[in-house]
GROMACS .gro file of N, CA, C and O in nm:
model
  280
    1UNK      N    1  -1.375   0.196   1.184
    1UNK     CA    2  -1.276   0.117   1.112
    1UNK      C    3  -1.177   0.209   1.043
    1UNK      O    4  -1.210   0.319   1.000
    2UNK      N    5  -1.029   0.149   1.033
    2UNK     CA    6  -0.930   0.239   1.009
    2UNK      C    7  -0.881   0.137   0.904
    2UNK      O    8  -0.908   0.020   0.931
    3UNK      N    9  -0.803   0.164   0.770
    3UNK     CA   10  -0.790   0.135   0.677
    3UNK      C   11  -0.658   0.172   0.639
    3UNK      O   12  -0.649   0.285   0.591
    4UNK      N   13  -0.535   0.096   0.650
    4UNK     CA   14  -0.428   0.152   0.621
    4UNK      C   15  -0.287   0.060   0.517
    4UNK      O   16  -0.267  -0.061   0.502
    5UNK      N   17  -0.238   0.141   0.482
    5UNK     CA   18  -0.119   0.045   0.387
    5UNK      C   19   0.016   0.034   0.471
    5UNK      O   20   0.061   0.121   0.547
    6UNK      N   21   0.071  -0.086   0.443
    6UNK     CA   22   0.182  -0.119   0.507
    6UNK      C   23   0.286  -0.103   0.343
    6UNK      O   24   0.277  -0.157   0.233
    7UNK      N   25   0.370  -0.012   0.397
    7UNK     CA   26   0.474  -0.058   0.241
    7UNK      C   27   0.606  -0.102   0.295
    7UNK      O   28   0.677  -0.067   0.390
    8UNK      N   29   0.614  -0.193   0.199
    8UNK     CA   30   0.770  -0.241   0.215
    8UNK      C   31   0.873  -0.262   0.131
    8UNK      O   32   0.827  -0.248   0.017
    9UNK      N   33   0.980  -0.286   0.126
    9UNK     CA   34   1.060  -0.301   0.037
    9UNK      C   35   1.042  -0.478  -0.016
    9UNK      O   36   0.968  -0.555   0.043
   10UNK      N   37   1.129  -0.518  -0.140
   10UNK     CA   38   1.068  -0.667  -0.166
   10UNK      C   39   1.132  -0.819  -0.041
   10UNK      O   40   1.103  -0.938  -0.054
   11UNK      N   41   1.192  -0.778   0.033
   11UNK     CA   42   1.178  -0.821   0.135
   11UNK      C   43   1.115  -0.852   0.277
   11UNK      O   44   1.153  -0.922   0.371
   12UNK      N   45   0.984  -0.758   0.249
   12UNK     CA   46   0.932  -0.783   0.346
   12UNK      C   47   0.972  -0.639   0.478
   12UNK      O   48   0.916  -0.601   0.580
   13UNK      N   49   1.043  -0.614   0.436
   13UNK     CA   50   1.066  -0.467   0.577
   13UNK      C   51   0.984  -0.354   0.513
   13UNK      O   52   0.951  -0.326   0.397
   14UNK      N   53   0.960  -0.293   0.651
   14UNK     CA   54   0.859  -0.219   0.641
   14UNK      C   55   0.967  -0.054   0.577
   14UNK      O   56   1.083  -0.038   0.614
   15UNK      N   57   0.917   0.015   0.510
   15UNK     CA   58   0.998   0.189   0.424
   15UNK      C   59   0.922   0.301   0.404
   15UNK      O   60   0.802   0.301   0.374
   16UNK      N   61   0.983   0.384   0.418
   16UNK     CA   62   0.896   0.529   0.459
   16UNK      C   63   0.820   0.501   0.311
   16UNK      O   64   0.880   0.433   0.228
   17UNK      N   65   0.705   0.549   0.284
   17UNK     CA   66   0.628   0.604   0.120
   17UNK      C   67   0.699   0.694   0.070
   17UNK      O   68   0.776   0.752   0.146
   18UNK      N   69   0.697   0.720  -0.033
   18UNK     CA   70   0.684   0.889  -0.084
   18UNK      C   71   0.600   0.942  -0.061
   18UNK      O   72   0.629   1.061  -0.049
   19UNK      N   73   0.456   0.914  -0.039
   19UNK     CA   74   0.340   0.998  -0.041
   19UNK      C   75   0.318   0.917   0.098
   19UNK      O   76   0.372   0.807   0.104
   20UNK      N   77   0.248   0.961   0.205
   20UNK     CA   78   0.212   0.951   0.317
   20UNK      C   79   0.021   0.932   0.282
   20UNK      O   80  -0.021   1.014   0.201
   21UNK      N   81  -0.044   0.870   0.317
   21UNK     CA   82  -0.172   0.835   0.291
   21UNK      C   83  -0.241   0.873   0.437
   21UNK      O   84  -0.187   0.883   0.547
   22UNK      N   85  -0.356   0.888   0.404
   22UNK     CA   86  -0.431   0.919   0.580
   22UNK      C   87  -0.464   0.789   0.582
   22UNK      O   88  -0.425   0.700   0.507
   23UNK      N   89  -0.570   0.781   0.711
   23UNK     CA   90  -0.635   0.682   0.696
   23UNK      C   91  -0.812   0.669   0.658
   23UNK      O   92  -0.916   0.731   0.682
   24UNK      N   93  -0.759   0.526   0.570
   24UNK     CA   94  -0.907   0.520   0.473
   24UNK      C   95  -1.026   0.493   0.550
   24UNK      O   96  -1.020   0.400   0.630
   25UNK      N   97  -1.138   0.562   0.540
   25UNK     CA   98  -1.280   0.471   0.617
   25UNK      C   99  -1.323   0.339   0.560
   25UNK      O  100  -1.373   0.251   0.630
   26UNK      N  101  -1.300   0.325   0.408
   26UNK     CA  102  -1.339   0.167   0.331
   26UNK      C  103  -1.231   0.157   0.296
   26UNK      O  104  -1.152   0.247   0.267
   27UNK      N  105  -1.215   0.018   0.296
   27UNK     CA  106  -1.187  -0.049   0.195
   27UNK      C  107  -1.133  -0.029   0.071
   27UNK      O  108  -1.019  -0.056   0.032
   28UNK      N  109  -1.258   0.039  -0.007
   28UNK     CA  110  -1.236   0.029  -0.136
   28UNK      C  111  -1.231   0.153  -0.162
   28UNK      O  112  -1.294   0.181  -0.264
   29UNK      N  113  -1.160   0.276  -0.090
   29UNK     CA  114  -1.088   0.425  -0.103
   29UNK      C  115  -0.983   0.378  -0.037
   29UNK      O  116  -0.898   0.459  -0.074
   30UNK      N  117  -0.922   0.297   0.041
   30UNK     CA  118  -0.779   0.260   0.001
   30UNK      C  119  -0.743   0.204  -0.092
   30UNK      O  120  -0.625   0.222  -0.124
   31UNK      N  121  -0.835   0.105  -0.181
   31UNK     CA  122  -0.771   0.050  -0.316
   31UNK      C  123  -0.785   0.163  -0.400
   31UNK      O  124  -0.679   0.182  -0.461
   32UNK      N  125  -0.849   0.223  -0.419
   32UNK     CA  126  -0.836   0.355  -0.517
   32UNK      C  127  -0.718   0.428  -0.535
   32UNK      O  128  -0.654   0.458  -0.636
   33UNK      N  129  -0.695   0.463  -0.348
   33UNK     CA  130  -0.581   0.529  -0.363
   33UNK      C  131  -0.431   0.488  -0.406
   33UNK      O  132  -0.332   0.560  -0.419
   34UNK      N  133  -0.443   0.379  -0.419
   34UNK     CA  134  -0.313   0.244  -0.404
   34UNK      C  135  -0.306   0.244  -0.569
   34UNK      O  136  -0.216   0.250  -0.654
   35UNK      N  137  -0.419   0.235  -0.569
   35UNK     CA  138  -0.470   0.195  -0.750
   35UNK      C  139  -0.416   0.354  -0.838
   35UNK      O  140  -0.412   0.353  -0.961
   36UNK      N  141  -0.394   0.428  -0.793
   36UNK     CA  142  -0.429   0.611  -0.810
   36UNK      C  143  -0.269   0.630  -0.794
   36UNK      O  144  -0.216   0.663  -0.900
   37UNK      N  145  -0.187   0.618  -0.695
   37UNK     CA  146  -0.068   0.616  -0.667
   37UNK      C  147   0.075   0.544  -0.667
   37UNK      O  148   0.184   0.587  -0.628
   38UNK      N  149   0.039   0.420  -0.723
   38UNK     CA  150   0.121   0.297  -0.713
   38UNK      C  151   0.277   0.336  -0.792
   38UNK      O  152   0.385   0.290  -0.756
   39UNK      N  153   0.256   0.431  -0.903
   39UNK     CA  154   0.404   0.450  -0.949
   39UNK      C  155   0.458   0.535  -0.883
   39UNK      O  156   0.575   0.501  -0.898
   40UNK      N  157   0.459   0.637  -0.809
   40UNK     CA  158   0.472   0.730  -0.740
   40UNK      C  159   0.581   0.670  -0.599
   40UNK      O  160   0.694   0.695  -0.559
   41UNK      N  161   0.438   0.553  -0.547
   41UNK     CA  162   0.564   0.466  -0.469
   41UNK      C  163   0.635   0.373  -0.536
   41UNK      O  164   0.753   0.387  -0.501
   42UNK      N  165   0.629   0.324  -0.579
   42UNK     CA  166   0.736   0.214  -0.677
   42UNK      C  167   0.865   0.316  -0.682
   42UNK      O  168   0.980   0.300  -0.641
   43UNK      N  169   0.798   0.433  -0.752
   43UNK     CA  170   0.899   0.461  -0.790
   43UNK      C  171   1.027   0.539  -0.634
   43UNK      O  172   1.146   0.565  -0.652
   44UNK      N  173   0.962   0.554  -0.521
   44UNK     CA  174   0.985   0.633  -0.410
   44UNK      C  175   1.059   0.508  -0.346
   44UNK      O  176   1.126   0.541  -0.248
   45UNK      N  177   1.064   0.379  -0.375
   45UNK     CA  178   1.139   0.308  -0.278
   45UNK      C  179   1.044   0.187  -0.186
   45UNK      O  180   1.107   0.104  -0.120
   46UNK      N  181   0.903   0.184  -0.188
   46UNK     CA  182   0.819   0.077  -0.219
   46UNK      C  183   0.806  -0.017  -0.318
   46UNK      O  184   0.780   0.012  -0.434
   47UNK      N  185   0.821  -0.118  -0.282
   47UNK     CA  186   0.829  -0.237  -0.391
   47UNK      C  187   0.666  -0.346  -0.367
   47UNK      O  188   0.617  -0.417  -0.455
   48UNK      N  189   0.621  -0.330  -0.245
   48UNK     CA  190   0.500  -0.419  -0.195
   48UNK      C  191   0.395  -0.322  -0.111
   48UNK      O  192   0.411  -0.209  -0.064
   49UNK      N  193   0.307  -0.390  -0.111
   49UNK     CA  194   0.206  -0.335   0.005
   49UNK      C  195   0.109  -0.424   0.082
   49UNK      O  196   0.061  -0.515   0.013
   50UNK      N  197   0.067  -0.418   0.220
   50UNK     CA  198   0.020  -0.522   0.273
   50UNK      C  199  -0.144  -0.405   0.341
   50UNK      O  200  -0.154  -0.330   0.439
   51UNK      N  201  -0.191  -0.424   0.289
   51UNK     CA  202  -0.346  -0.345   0.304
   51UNK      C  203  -0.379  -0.422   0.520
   51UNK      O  204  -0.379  -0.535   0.570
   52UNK      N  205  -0.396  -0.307   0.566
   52UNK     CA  206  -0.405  -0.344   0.695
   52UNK      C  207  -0.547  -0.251   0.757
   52UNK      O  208  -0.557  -0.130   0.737
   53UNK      N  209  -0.666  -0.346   0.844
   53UNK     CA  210  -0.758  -0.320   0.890
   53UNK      C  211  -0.742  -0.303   1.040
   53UNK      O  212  -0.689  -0.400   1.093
   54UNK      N  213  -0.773  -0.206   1.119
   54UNK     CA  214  -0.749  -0.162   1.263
   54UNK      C  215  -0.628  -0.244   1.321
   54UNK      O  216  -0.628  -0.273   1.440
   55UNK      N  217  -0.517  -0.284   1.231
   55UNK     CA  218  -0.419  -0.373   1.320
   55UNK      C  219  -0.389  -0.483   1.272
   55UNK      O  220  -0.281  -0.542   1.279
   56UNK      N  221  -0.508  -0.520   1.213
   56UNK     CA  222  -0.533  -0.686   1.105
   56UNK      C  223  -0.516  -0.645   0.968
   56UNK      O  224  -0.551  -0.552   0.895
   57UNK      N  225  -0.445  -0.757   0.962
   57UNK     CA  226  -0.346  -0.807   0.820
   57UNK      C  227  -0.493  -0.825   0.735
   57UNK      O  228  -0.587  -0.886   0.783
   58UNK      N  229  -0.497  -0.763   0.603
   58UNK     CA  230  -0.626  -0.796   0.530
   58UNK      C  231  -0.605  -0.917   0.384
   58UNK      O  232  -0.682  -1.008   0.355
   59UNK      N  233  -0.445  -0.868   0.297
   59UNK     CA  234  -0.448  -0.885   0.255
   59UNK      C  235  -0.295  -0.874   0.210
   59UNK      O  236  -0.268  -0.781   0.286
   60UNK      N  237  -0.189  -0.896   0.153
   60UNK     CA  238  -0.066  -0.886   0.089
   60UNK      C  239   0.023  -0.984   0.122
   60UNK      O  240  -0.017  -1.098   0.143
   61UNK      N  241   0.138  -0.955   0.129
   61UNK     CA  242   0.184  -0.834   0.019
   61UNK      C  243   0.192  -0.840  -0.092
   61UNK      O  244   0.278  -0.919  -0.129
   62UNK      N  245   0.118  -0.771  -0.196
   62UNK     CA  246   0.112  -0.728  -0.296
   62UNK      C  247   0.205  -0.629  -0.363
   62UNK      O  248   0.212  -0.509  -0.339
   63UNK      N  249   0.283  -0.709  -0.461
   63UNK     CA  250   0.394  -0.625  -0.558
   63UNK      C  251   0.324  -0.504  -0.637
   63UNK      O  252   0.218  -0.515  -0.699
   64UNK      N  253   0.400  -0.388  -0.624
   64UNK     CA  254   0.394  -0.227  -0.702
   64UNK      C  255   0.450  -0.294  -0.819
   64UNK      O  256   0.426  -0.220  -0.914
   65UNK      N  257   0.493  -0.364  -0.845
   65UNK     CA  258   0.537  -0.332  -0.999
   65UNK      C  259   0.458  -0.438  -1.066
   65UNK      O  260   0.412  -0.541  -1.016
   66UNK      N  261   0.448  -0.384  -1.217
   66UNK     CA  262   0.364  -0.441  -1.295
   66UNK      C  263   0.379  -0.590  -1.356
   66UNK      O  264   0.285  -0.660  -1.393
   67UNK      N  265   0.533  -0.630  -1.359
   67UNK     CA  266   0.497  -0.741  -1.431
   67UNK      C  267   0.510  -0.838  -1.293
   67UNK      O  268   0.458  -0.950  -1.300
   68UNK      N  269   0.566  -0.806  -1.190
   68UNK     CA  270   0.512  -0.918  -1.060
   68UNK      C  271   0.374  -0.932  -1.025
   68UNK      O  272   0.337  -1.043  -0.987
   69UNK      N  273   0.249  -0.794  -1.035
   69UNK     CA  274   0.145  -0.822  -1.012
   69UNK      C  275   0.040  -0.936  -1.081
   69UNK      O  276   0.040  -0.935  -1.204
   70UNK      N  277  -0.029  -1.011  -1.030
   70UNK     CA  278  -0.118  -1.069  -1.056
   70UNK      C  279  -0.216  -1.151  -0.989
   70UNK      O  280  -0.307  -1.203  -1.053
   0.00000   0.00000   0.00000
């Protein structure tokens, strides 16, 4: 299993990171890292992220910035 982030701008298109991520074996060492890095991309030109499993959509998109998250 391959574990990867989709980032996008708040429209929905997909934008390079600032930080380039490998790919995660769980789950929950990609939320770490997301959790660990999130201003870094916010601030790089990521506005969302869509957490993606071997190809499959897991979960998002989920807003980088703080007062959209919840």
């Amino acid at each position: 299993m391959a574990w990867t982030w989709r980032f996008e701008k708040s429209d929905g298109t997909e934008t390079e990171p600032a930080l380039q991520p490998e790919e995660f074996t769980t789950q929950g060492d990609a939320e770490s890292w997301i959790g660990e890095y999130w201003k870094e991309l916010l601030d790089g030109g990521a506005d969302q992220v869509t957490l993606i499993e071997d190809g499959a959509k897991i979960y998002g998109p989920m807003s980088l910035r703080a007062d959209e998250a919840g």
